[in-house]
Short mmCIF file of C-alpha atoms in Angstrom, two decimals:
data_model
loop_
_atom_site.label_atom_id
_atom_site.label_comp_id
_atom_site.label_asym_id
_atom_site.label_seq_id
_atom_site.Cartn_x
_atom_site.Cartn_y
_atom_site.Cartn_z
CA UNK A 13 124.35 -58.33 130.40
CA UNK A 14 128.17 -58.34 131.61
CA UNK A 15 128.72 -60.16 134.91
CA UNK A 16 131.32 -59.19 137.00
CA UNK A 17 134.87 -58.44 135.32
CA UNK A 18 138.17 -58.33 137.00
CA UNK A 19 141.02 -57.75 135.30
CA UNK A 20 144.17 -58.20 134.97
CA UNK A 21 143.41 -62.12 134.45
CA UNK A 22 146.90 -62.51 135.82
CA UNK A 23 149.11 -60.57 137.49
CA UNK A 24 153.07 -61.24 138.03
CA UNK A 25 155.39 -59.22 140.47
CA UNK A 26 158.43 -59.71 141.96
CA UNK A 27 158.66 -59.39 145.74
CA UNK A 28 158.53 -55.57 147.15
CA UNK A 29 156.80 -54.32 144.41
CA UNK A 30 152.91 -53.26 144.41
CA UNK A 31 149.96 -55.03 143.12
CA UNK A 32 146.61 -53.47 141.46
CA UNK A 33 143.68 -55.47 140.96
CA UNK A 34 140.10 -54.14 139.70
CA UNK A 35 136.97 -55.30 140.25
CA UNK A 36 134.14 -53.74 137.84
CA UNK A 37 130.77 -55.05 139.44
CA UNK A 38 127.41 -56.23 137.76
CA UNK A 39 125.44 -53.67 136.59
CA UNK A 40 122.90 -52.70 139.39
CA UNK A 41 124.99 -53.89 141.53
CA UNK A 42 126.24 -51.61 144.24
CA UNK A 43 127.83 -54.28 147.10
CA UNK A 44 131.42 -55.90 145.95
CA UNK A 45 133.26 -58.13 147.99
CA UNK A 46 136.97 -59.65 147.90
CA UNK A 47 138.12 -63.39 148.47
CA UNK A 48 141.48 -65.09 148.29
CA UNK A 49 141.46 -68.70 147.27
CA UNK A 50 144.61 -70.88 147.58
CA UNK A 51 145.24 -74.13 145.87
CA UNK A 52 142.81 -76.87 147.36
CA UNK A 53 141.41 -74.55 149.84
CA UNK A 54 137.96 -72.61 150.03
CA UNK A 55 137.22 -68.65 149.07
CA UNK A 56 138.35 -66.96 152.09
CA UNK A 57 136.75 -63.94 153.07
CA UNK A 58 138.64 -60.32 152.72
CA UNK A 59 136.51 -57.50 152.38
CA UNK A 60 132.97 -55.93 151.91
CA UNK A 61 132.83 -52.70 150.36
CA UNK A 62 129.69 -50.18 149.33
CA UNK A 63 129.91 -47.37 147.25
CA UNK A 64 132.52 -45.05 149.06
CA UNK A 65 132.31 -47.09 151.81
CA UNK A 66 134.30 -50.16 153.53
CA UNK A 67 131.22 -52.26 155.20
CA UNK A 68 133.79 -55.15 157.01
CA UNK A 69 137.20 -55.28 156.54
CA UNK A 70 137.70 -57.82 158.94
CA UNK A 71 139.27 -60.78 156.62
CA UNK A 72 141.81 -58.33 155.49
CA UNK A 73 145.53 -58.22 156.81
CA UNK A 74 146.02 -55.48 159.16
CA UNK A 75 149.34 -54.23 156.86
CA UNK A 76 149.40 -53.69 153.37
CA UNK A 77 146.25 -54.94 151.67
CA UNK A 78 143.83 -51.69 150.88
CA UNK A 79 140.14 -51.79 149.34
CA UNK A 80 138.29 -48.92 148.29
CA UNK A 81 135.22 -48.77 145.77
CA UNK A 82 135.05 -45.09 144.49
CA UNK A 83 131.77 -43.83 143.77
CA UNK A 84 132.88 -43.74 140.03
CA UNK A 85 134.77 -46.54 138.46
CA UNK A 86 135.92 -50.22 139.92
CA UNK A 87 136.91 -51.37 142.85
CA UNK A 88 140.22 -51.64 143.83
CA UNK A 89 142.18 -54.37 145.95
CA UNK A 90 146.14 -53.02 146.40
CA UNK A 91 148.46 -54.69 148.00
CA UNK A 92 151.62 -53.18 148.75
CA UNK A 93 155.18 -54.63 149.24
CA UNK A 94 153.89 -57.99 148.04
CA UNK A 95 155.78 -61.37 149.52
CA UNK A 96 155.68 -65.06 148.52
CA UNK A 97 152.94 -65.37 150.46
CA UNK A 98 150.46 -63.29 148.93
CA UNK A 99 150.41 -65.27 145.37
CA UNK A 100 147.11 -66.86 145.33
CA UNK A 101 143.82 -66.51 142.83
CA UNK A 102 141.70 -63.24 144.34
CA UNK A 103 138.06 -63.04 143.41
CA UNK A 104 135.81 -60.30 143.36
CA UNK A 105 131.44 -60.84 143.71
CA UNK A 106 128.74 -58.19 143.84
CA UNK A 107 125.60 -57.94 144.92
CA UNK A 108 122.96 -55.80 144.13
CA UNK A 109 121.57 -55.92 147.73
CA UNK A 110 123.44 -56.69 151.21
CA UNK A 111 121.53 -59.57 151.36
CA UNK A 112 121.24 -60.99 147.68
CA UNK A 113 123.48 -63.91 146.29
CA UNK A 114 126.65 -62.91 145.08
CA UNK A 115 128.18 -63.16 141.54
CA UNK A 116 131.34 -63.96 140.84
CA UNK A 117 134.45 -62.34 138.13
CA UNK A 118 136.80 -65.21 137.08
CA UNK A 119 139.91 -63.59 139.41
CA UNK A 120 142.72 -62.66 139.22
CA UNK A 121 146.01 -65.05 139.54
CA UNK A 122 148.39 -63.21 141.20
CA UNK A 123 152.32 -64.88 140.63
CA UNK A 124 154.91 -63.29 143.06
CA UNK A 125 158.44 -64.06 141.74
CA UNK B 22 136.57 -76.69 164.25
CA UNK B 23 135.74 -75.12 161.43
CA UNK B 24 132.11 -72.85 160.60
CA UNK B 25 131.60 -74.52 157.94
CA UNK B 26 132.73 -78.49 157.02
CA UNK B 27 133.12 -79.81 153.66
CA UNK B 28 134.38 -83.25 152.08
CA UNK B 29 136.98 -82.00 149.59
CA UNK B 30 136.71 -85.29 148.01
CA UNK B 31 138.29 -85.96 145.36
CA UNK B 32 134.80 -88.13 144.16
CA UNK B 33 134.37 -89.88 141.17
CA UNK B 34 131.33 -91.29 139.22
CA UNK B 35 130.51 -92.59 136.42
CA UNK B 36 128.13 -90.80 133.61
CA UNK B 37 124.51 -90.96 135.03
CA UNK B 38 124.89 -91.81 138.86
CA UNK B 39 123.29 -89.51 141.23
CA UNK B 40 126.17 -87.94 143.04
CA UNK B 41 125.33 -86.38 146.37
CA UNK B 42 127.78 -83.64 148.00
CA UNK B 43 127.18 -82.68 151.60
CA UNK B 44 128.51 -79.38 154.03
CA UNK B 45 127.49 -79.55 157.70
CA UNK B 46 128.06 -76.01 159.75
CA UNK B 47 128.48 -75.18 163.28
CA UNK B 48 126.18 -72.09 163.51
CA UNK B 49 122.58 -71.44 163.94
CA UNK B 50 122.72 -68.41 162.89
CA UNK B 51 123.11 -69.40 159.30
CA UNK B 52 120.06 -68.34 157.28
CA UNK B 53 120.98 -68.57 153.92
CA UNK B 54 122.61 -71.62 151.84
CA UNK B 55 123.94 -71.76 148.64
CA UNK B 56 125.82 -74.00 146.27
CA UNK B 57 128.68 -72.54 143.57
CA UNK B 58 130.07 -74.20 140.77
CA UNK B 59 133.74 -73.48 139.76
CA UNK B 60 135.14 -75.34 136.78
CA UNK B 61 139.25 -75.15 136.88
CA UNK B 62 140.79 -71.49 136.33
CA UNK B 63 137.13 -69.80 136.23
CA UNK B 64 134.93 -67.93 139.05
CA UNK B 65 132.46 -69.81 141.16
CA UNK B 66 128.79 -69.47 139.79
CA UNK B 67 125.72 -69.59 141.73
CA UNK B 68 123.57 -72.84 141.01
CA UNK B 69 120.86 -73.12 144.23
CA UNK B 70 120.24 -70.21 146.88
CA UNK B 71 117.59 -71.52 149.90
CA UNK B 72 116.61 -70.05 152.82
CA UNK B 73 113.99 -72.48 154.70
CA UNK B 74 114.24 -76.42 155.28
CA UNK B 75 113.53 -78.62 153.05
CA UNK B 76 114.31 -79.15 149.44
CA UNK B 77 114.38 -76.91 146.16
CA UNK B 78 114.59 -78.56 142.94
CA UNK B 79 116.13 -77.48 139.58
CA UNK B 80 116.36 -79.29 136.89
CA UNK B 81 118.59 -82.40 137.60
CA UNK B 82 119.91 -80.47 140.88
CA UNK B 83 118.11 -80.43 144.21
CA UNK B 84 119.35 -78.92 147.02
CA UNK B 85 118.47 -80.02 150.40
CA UNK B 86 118.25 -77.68 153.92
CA UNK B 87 117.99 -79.44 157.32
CA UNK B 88 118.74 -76.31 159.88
CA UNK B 89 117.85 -78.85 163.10
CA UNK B 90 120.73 -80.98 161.86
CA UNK B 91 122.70 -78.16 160.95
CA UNK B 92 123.33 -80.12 156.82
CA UNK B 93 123.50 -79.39 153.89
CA UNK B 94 123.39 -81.43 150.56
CA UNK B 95 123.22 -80.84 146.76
CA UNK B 96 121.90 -84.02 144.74
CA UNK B 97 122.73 -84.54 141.13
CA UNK B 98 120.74 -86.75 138.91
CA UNK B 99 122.01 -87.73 135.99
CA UNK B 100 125.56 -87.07 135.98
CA UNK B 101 127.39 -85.69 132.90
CA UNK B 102 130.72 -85.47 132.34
CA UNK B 103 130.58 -81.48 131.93
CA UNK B 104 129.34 -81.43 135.91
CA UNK B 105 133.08 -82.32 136.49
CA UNK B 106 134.26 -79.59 138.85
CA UNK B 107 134.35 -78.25 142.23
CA UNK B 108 131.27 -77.88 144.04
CA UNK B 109 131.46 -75.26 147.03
CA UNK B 110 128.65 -74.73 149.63
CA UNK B 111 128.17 -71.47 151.38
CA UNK B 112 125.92 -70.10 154.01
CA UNK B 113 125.06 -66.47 155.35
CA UNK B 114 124.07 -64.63 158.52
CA UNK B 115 122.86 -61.05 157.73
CA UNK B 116 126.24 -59.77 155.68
CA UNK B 117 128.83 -62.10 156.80
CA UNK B 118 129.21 -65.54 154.34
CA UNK B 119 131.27 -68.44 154.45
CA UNK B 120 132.12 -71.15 152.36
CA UNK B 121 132.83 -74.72 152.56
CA UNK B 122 136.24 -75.88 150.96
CA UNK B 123 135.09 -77.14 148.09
CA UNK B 124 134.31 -81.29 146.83
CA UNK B 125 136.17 -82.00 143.62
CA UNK B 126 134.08 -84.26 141.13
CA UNK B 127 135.15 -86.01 138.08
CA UNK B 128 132.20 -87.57 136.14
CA UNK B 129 133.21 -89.90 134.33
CA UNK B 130 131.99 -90.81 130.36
#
């Protein structure tokens, strides 16, 4: 039974460029939901996503961070242009209901050079 | 002031004390609490989920709900040195969840 897997494990890029990270959820598992986590700081909320559908975005930056969970095949967190700023660990949960616990992938470490 | 308060520690114990890691929060409309291990470059996993008062036991962890005090606490018995890690508390109101910062703990052998 394969929990959540995000991949790549780490990601480098150097500033401008665009960053790809997918999320494949639990099986049964139709609710997926995006953190960042910063060194010494707490899993701060980004997005909440359904199948096809973006539930609250309202952790995500207004300008070049994008979320979408097709109805086949991961999600997908893109960020575009990427700056210092954005290197962090990103994590990915799902949840088979709204209102289940989530389960978390083991992130993705995203370096920005 | 933040939803959600956490001691980010760092704590240190030695093997076998009873280590006891506390989150208070700043709203009622919290229904849900939840504690998350994360050992060092990994994903936080899910350890205790509660939903009423009171306290839920499992195996040497027991997590404790006081909603009138708005607190939080996970209790370890027992400590082992593979408990070192960071302990996060979270909380939920219908779809919306927040966590705590996260207490570091070294257990020491």
């Amino acid at each position: 039974n394969a929990g959540v897997m995000q991949n790549p494990r780490h990601l480098v890029r150097r500033r401008g460029q665009e960053a790809r990270l997918r999320c494949s959820p639990m099986k049964g598992h139709s609710h997926v939901y995006w953190y960042r986590q910063l060194p010494e700081e707490g899993l701060k909320f980004m997005v909440y996503l359904q199948k096809e559908n973006i539930i609250d975005e309202s952790g995500m930056p207004k300008e070049r961070f994008s979320a979408e969970f097709p109805k086949e095949g991961p999600s997908i967190l893109r960020i575009q242009q990427v700056v210092r700023g954005d290197s962090a660990a990103y994590f990915c949960a799902s949840s088979p209901q709204g209102d289940q616990p989530q389960h978390f992938g083991d992130g993705t470490r995203l370096s920005i050079l | 002031q933040k939803e959600v308060e956490q001691d980010p520690g760092p704590l240190s114990v030695p093997e076998g004390a009873i280590v006891s890691l506390n989150c208070t929060y700043s709203n009622s409309a919290f229904q849900y609490f939840m504690w998350y291990r994360q050992y060092s470059r990994k994903g936080p996993e899910l350890l205790m989920y509660t939903y009423s008062s009171g306290n839920k036991e499992d195996g040497r962890f027991t997590a404790q709900v006081d909603k009138s005090s708005k607190y939080i606490s996970l209790f370890i018995r027992d400590s082992q040195p593979s408990d070192s890690a960071t302990y996060l508390c979270a909380m939920r109101r219908t779809d919306d969840m927040r966590f705590g910062a996260g207490t570091r703990l070294t257990v020491k052998p």
